[in-house]
PDB file of C-alpha atoms in Angstrom:
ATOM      1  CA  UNK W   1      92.141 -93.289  39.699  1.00 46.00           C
ATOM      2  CA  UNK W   2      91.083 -92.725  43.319  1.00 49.00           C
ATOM      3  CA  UNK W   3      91.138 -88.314  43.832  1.00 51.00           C
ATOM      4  CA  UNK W   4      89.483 -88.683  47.222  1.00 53.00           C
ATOM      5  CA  UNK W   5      91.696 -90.121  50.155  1.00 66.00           C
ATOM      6  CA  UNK W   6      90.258 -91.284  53.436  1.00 67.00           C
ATOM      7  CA  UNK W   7      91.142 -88.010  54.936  1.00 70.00           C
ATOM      8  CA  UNK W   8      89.160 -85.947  52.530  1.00 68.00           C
ATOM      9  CA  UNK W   9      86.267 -88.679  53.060  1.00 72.00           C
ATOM     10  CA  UNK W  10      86.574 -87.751  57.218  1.00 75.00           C
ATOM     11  CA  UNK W  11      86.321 -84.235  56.351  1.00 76.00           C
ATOM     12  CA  UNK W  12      83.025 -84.443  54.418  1.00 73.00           C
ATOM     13  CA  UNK W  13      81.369 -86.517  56.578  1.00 77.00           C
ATOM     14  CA  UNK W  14      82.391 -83.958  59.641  1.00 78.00           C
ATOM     15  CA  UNK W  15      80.613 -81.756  57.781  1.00 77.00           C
ATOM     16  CA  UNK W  16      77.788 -83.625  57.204  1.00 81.00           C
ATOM     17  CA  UNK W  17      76.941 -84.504  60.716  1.00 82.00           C
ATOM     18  CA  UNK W  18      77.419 -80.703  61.334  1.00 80.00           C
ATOM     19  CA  UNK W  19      75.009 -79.441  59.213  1.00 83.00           C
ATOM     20  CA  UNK W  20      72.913 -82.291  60.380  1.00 84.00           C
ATOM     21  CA  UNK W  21      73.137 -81.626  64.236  1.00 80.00           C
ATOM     22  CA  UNK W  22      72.648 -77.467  63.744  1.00 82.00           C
ATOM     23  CA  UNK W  23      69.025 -78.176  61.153  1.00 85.00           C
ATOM     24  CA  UNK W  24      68.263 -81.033  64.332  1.00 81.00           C
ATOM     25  CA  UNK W  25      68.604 -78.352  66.969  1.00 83.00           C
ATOM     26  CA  UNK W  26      67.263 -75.314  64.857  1.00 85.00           C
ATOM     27  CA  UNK W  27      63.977 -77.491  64.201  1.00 79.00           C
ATOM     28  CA  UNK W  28      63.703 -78.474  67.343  1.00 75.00           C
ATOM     29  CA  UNK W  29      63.767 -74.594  68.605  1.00 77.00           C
ATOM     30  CA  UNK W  30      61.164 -73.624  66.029  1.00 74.00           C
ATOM     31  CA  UNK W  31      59.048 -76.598  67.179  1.00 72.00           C
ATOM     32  CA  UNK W  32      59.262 -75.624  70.596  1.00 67.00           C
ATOM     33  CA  UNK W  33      58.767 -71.936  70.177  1.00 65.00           C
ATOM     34  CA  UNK W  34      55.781 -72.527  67.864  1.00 66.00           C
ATOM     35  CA  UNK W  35      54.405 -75.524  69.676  1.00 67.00           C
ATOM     36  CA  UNK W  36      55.362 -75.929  72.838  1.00 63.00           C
ATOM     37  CA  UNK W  37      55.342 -72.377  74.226  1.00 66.00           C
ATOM     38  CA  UNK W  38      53.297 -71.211  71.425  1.00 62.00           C
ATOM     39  CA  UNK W  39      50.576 -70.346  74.066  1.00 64.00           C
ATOM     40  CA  UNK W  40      52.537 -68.763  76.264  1.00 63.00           C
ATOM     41  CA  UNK W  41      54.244 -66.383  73.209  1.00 58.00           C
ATOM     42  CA  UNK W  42      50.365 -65.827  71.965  1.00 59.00           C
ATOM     43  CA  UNK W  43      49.698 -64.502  75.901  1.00 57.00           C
ATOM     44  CA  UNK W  44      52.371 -62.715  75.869  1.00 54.00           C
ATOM     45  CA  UNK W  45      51.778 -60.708  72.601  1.00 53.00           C
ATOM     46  CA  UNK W  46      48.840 -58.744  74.055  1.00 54.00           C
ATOM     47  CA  UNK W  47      50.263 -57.504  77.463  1.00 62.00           C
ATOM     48  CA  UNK W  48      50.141 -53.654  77.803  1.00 69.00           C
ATOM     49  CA  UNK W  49      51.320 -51.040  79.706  1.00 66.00           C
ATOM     50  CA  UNK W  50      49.868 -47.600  79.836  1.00 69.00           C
ATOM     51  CA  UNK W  51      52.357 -45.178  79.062  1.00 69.00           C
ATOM     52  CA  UNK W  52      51.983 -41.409  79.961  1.00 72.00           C
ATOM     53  CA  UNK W  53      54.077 -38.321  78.152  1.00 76.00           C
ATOM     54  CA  UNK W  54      54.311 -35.855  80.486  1.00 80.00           C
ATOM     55  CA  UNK W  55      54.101 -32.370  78.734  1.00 87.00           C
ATOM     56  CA  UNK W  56      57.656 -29.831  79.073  1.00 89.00           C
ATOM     57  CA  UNK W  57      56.081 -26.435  80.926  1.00 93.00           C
ATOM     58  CA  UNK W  58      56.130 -23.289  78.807  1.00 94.00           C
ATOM     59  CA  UNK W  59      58.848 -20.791  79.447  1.00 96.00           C
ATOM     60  CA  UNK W  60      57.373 -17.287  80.620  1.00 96.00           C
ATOM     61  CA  UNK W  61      59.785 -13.920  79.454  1.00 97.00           C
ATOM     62  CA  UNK W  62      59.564 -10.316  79.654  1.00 95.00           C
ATOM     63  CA  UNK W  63      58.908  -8.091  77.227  1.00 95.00           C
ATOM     64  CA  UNK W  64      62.783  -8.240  76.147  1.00 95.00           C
ATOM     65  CA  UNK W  65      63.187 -11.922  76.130  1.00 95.00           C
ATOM     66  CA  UNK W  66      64.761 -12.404  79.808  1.00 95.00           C
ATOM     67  CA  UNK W  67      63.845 -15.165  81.209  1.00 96.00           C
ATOM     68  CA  UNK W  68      61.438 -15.252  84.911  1.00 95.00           C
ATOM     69  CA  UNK W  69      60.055 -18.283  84.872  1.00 95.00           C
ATOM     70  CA  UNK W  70      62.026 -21.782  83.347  1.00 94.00           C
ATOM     71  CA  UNK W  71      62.265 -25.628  83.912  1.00 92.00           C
ATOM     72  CA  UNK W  72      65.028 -27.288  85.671  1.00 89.00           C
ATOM     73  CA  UNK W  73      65.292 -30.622  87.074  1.00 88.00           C
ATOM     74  CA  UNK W  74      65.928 -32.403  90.219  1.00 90.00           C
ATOM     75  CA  UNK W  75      66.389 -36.262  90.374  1.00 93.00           C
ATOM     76  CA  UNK W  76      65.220 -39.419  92.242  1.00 92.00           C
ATOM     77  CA  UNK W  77      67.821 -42.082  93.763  1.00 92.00           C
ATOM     78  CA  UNK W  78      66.567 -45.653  93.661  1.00 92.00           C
ATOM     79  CA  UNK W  79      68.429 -48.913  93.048  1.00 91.00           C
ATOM     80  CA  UNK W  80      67.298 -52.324  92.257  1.00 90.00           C
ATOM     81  CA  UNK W  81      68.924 -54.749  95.264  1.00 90.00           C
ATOM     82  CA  UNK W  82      68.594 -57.813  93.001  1.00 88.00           C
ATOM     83  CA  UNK W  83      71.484 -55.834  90.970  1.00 89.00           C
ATOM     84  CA  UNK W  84      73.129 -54.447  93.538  1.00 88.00           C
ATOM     85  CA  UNK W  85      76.264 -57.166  94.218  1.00 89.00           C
ATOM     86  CA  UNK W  86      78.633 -54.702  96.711  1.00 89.00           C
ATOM     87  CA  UNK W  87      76.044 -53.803  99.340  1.00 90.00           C
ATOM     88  CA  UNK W  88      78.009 -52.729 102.292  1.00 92.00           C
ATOM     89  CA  UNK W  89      80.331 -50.540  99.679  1.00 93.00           C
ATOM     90  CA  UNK W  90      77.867 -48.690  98.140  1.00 93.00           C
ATOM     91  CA  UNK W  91      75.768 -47.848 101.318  1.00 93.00           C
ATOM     92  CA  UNK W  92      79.073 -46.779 102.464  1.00 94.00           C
ATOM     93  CA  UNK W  93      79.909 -44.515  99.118  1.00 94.00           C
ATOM     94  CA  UNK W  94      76.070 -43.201  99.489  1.00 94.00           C
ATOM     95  CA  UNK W  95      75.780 -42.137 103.132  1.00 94.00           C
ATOM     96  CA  UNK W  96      78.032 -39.219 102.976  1.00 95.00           C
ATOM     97  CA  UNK W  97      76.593 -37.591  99.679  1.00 95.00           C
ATOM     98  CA  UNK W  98      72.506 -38.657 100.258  1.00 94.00           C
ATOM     99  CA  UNK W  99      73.247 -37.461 104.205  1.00 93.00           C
ATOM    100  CA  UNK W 100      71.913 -40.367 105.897  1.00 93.00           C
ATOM    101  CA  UNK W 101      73.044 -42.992 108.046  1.00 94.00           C
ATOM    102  CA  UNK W 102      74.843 -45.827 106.316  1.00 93.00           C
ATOM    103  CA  UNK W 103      72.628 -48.547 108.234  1.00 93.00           C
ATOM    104  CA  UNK W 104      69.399 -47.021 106.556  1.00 93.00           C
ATOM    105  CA  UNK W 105      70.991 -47.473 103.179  1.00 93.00           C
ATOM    106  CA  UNK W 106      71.864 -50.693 103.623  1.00 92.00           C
ATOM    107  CA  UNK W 107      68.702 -51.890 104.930  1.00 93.00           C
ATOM    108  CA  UNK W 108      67.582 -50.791 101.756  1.00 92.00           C
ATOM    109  CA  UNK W 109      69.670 -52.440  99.434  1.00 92.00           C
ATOM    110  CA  UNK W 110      69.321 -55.475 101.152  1.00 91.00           C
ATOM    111  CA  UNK W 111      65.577 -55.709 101.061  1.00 88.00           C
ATOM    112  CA  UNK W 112      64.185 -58.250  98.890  1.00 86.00           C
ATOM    113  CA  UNK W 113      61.901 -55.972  96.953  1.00 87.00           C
ATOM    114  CA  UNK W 114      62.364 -55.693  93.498  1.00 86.00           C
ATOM    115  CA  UNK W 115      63.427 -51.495  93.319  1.00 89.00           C
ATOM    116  CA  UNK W 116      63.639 -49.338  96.569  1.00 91.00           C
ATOM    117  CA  UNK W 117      63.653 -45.748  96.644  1.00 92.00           C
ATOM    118  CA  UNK W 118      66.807 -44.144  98.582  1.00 92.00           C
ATOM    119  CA  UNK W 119      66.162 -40.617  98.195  1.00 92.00           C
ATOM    120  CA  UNK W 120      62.942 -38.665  96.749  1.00 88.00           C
ATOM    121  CA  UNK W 121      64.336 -35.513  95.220  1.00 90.00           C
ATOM    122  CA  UNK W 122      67.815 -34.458  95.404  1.00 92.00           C
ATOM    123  CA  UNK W 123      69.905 -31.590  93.108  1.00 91.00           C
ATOM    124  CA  UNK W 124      71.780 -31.903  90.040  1.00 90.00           C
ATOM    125  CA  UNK W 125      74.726 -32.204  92.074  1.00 93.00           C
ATOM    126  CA  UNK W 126      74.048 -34.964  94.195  1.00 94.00           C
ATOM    127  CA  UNK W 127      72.424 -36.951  91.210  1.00 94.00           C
ATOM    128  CA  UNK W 128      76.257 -36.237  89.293  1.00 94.00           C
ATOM    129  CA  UNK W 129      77.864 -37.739  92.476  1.00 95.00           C
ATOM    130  CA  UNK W 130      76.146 -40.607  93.054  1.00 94.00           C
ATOM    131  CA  UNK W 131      76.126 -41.222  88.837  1.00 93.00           C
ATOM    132  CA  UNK W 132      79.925 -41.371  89.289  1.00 94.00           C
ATOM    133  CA  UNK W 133      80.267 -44.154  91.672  1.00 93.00           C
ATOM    134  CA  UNK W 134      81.308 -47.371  90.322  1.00 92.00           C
ATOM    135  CA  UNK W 135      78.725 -49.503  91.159  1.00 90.00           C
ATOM    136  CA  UNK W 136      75.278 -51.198  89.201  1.00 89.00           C
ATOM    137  CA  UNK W 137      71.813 -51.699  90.169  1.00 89.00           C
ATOM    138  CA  UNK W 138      71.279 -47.746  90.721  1.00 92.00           C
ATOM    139  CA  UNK W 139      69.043 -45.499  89.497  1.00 90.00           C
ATOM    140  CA  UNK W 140      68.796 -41.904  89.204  1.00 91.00           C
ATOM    141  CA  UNK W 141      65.596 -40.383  87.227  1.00 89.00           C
ATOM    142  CA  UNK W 142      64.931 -36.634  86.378  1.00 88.00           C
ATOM    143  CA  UNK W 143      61.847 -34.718  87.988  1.00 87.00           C
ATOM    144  CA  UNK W 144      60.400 -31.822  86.644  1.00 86.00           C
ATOM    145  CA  UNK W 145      61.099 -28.444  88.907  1.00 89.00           C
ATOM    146  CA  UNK W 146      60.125 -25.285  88.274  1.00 92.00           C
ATOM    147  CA  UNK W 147      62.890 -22.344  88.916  1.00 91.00           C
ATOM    148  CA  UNK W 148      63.115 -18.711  88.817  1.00 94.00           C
ATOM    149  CA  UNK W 149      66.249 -17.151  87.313  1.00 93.00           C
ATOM    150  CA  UNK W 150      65.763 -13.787  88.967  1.00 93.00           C
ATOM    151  CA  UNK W 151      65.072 -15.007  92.492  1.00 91.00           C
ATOM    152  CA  UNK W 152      62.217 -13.143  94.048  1.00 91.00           C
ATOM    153  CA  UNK W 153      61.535 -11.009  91.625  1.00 93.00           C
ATOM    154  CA  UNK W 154      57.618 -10.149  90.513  1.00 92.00           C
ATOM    155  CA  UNK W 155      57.160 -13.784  93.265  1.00 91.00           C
ATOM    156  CA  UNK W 156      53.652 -11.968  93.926  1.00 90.00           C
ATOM    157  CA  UNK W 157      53.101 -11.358  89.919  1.00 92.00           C
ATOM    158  CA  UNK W 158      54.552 -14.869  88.233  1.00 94.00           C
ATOM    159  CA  UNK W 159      53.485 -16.837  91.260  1.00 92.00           C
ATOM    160  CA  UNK W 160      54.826 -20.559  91.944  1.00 92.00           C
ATOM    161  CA  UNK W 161      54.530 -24.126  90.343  1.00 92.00           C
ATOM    162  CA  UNK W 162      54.237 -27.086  93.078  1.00 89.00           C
ATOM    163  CA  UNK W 163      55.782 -30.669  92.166  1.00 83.00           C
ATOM    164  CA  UNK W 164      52.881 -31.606  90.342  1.00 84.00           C
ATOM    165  CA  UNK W 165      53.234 -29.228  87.285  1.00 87.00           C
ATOM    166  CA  UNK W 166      50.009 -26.967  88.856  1.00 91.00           C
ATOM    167  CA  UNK W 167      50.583 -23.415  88.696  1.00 91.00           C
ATOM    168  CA  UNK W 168      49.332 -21.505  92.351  1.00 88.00           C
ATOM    169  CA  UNK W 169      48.531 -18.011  92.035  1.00 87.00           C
ATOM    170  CA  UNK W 170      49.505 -14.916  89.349  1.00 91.00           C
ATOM    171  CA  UNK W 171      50.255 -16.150  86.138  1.00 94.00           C
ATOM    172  CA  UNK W 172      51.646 -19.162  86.791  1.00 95.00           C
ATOM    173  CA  UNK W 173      48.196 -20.283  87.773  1.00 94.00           C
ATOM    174  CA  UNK W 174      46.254 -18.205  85.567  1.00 95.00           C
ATOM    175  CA  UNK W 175      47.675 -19.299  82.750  1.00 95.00           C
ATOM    176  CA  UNK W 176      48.416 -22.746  83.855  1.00 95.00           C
ATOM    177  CA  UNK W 177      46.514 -24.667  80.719  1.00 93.00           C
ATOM    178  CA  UNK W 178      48.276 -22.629  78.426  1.00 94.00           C
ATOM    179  CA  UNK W 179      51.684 -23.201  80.561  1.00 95.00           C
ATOM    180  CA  UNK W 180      50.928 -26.663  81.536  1.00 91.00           C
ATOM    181  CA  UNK W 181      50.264 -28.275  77.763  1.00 89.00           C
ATOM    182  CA  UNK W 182      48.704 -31.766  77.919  1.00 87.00           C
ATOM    183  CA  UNK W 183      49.882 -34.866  78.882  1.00 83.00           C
ATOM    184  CA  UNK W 184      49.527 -37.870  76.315  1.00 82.00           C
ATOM    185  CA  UNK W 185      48.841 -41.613  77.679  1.00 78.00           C
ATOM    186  CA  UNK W 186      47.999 -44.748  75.910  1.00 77.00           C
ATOM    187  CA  UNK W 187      48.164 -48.070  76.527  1.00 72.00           C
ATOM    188  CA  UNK W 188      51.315 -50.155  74.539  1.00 70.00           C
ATOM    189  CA  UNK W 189      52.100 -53.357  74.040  1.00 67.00           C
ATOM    190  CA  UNK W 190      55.161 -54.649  74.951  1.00 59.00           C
ATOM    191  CA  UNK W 191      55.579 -57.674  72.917  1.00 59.00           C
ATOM    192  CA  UNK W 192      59.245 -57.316  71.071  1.00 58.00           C
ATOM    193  CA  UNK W 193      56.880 -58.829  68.470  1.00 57.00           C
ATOM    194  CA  UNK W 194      54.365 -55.673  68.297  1.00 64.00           C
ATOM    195  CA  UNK W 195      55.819 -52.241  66.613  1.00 67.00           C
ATOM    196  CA  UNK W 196      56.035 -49.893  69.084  1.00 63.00           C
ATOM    197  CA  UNK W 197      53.484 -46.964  68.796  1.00 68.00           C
ATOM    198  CA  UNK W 198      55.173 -43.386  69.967  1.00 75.00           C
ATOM    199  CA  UNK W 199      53.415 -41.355  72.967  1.00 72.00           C
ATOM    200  CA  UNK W 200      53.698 -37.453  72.299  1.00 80.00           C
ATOM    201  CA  UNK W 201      52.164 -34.895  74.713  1.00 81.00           C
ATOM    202  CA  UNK W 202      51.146 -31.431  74.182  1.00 86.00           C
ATOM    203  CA  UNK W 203      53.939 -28.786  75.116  1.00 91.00           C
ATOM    204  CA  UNK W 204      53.254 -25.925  77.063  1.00 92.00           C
ATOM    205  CA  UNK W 205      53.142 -22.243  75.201  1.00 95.00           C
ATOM    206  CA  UNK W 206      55.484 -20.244  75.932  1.00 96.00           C
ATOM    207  CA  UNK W 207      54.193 -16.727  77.643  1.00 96.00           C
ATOM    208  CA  UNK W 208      56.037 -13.094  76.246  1.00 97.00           C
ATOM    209  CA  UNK W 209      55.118 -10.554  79.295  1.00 96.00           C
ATOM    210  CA  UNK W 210      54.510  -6.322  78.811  1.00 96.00           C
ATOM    211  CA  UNK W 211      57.137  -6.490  82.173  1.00 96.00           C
ATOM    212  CA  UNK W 212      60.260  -4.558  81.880  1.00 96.00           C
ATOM    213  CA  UNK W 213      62.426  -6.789  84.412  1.00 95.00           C
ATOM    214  CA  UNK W 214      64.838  -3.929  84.790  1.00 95.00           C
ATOM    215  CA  UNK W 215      61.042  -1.427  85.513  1.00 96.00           C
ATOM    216  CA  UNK W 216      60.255  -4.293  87.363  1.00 96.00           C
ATOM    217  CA  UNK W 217      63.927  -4.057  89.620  1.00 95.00           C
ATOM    218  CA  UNK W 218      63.662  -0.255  90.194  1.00 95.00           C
ATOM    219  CA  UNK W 219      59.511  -0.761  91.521  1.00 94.00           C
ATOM    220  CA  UNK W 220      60.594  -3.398  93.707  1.00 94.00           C
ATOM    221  CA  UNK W 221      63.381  -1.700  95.511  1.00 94.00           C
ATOM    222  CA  UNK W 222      61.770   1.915  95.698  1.00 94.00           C
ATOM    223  CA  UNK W 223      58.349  -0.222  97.379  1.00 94.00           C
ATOM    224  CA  UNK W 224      61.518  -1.609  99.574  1.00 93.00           C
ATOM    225  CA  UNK W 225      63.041   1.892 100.521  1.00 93.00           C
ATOM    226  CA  UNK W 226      58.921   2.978 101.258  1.00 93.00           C
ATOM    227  CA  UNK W 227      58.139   0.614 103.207  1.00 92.00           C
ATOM    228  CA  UNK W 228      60.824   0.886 105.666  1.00 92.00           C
ATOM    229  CA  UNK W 229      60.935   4.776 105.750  1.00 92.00           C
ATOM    230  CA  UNK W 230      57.210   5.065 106.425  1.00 91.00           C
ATOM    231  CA  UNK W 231      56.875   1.998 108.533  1.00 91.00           C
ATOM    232  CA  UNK W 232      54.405   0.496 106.477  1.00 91.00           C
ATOM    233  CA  UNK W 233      53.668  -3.304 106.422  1.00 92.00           C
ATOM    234  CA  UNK W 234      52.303  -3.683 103.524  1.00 93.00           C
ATOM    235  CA  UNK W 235      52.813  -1.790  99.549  1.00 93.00           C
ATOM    236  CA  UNK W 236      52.215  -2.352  96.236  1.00 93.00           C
ATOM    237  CA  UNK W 237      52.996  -0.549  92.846  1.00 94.00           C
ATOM    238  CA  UNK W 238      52.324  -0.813  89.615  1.00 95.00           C
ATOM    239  CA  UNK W 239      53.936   1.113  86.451  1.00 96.00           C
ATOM    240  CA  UNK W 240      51.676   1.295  83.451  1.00 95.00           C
ATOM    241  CA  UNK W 241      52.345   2.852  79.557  1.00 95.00           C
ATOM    242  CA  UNK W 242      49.631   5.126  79.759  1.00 93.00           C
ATOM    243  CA  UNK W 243      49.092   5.586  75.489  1.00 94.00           C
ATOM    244  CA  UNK W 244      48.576   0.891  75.630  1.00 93.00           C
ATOM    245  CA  UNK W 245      47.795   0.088  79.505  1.00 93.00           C
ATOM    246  CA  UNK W 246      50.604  -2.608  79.233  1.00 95.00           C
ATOM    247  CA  UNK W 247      52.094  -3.406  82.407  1.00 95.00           C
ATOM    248  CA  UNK W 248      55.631  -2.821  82.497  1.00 96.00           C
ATOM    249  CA  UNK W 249      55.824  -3.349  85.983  1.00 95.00           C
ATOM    250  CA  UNK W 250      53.278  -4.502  89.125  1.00 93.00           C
ATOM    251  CA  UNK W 251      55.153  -5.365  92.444  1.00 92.00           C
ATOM    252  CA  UNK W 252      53.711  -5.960  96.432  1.00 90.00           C
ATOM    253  CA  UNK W 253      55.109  -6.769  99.549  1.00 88.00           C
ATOM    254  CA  UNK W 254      56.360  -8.676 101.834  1.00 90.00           C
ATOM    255  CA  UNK W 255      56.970 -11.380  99.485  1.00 85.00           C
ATOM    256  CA  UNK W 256      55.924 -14.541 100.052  1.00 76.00           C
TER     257      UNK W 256
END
C-alpha cells in the first residue's frame, strides 16, 4: 500500500531544494567573508581611534554646604547634510531660534561635507527647541560650562573657569588640579569584532570652604555702602574667627 501521494512527494522535495538553496547561499557568504574579503575584515580589525574622557569639575561649597561654584552645560548645533532630506524646512524651523539668517543655514545644510557646525554654544533652551523639531540629520552635543549659583558673589575670591576647564584666578585657579581631575585617553579599536575597552577619567574633588555665604552677603554689601559714602574706588574686607584664622568671609571691589 502506497501512504505517500504525489502531493506529499511535491512537498518534500520543496523542502529539499529549500534547505539546499539557504546551505548554497550561507556557504557562499562564509566563503566570501573568510576568503574573499578576508583581507579587508583582517585590516579592518586593527583600526583605532583615540578616545579621551573628559574629567566632571569638582563642586566648591561653603562651610554649610551651599553651593558657589557648580557645572552646567551649554550645547553645540551641528547636522550631518548627507542626513538631512528637508533642507529648505529645517533652515526655515532653525533661523528664528539659532537667530541667523535662513540663507546661512541653508548653505550649510547643503554643503557636501560630511557634518557642519550651525551654532558653537547655545543654552539649554535653545538646544530643547531645536531637539523638538521633527527633522533627522541634527545634532546637538553638551559642553561643559562652569556657573555660579550666587551670581557675583566672592567673583574676586572663587574666581572664573574659561571653556577649556582652566581655572583663572582665586580658587578656582589655585586649586584647579584638585578641581580639574584628569582626563583619561586611549586608543580603541573599533572592530565590532574587538571587545570594547572602557575609558574612565579622574573626577575632580570637591572643595568644602571656611566661607559663611550669608558673612560673605553682609561683607559684600557693607564694602558696597563704604565705598559709595566715602567715595572710594577701591575696598576690600575680610572677616576672620580669630580662636582658628578660618576665613568666613574675604570680599573686594569693583568686581570684575
Amino acid at each position: 500500500m502506497n501512504l505517500v501521494n504525489n502531493s506529499q512527494r511535491r512537498r518534500v522535495w520543496l523542502v529539499l531544494i529549500g534547505l539546499i538553496f539557504a546551505t548554497v547561499i550561507i556557504v557562499g557568504r562564509l566563503v566570501a567573508f573568510q576568503i574573499v574579503q578576508g583581507e579587508t575584515w583582517a585590516e579592518r580589525t586593527s583600526d583605532t581611534v583615540r578616545v579621551i574622557a573628559q574629567p566632571k569639575r569638582g563642586t566648591v561649597y561653603d562651610r554649610n554646604g551651599t553651593i558657589i561654584a557648580a557645572n552646567g552645560a551649554d550645547y553645540s548645533i551641528g547636522a550631518s547634510p548627507d542626513l538631512v532630506y528637508q533642507t529648505t524646512e529645517l533652515a526655515t524651523a532653525l533661523a528664528p531660534i539659532l537667530q541667523r539668517p535662513t540663507y546661512e543655514i541653508l548653505g550649510a545644510l547643503e554643503s557636501e561635507q560630511k557634518f557642519v557646525m550651525l551654532e558653537g554654544r547655545v543654552s539649554s533652551e535653545i538646544a530643547e527647541a531645536v531637539r523638538a523639531l521633527p527633522y533627522k540629520g541634527l545634532q546637538i552635543d553638551p559642553l561643559p560650562r562652569r556657573f555660579y549659583p550666587q551670581g557675583e558673589l566672592m567673583c574676586h575670591t572663587i574666581g572664573h573657569v574659561d571653556y577649556d576647564n582652566n581655572g583663572g584666578g582665586g580658587i578656582e585657579g589655585y586649586y584647579q588640579q584638585e578641581l580639574a581631575g584628569e582626563a583619561a585617553s586611549a586608543e580603541i579599536n573599533i572592530s565590532p569584532l574587538t571587545p570594547q575597552e572602557n575609558v574612565i577619567a579622574r573626577e575632580g574633588a570637591d572643595l568644602v570652604l571656611t566661607i559663611d555665604r550669608t558673612v560673605q552677603f553682609t561683607v559684600e554689601k557693607h564694602l558696597e555702602q563704604a565705598l559709595r559714602e566715602h567715595g572710594a574706588p577701591t575696598g576690600t574686607i575680610i572677616v576672620m574667627n580669630p580662636n582658628t584664622g578660618a576665613i568666613l568671609g574675604m570680599a573686594s571691589a569693583p568686581c570684575y
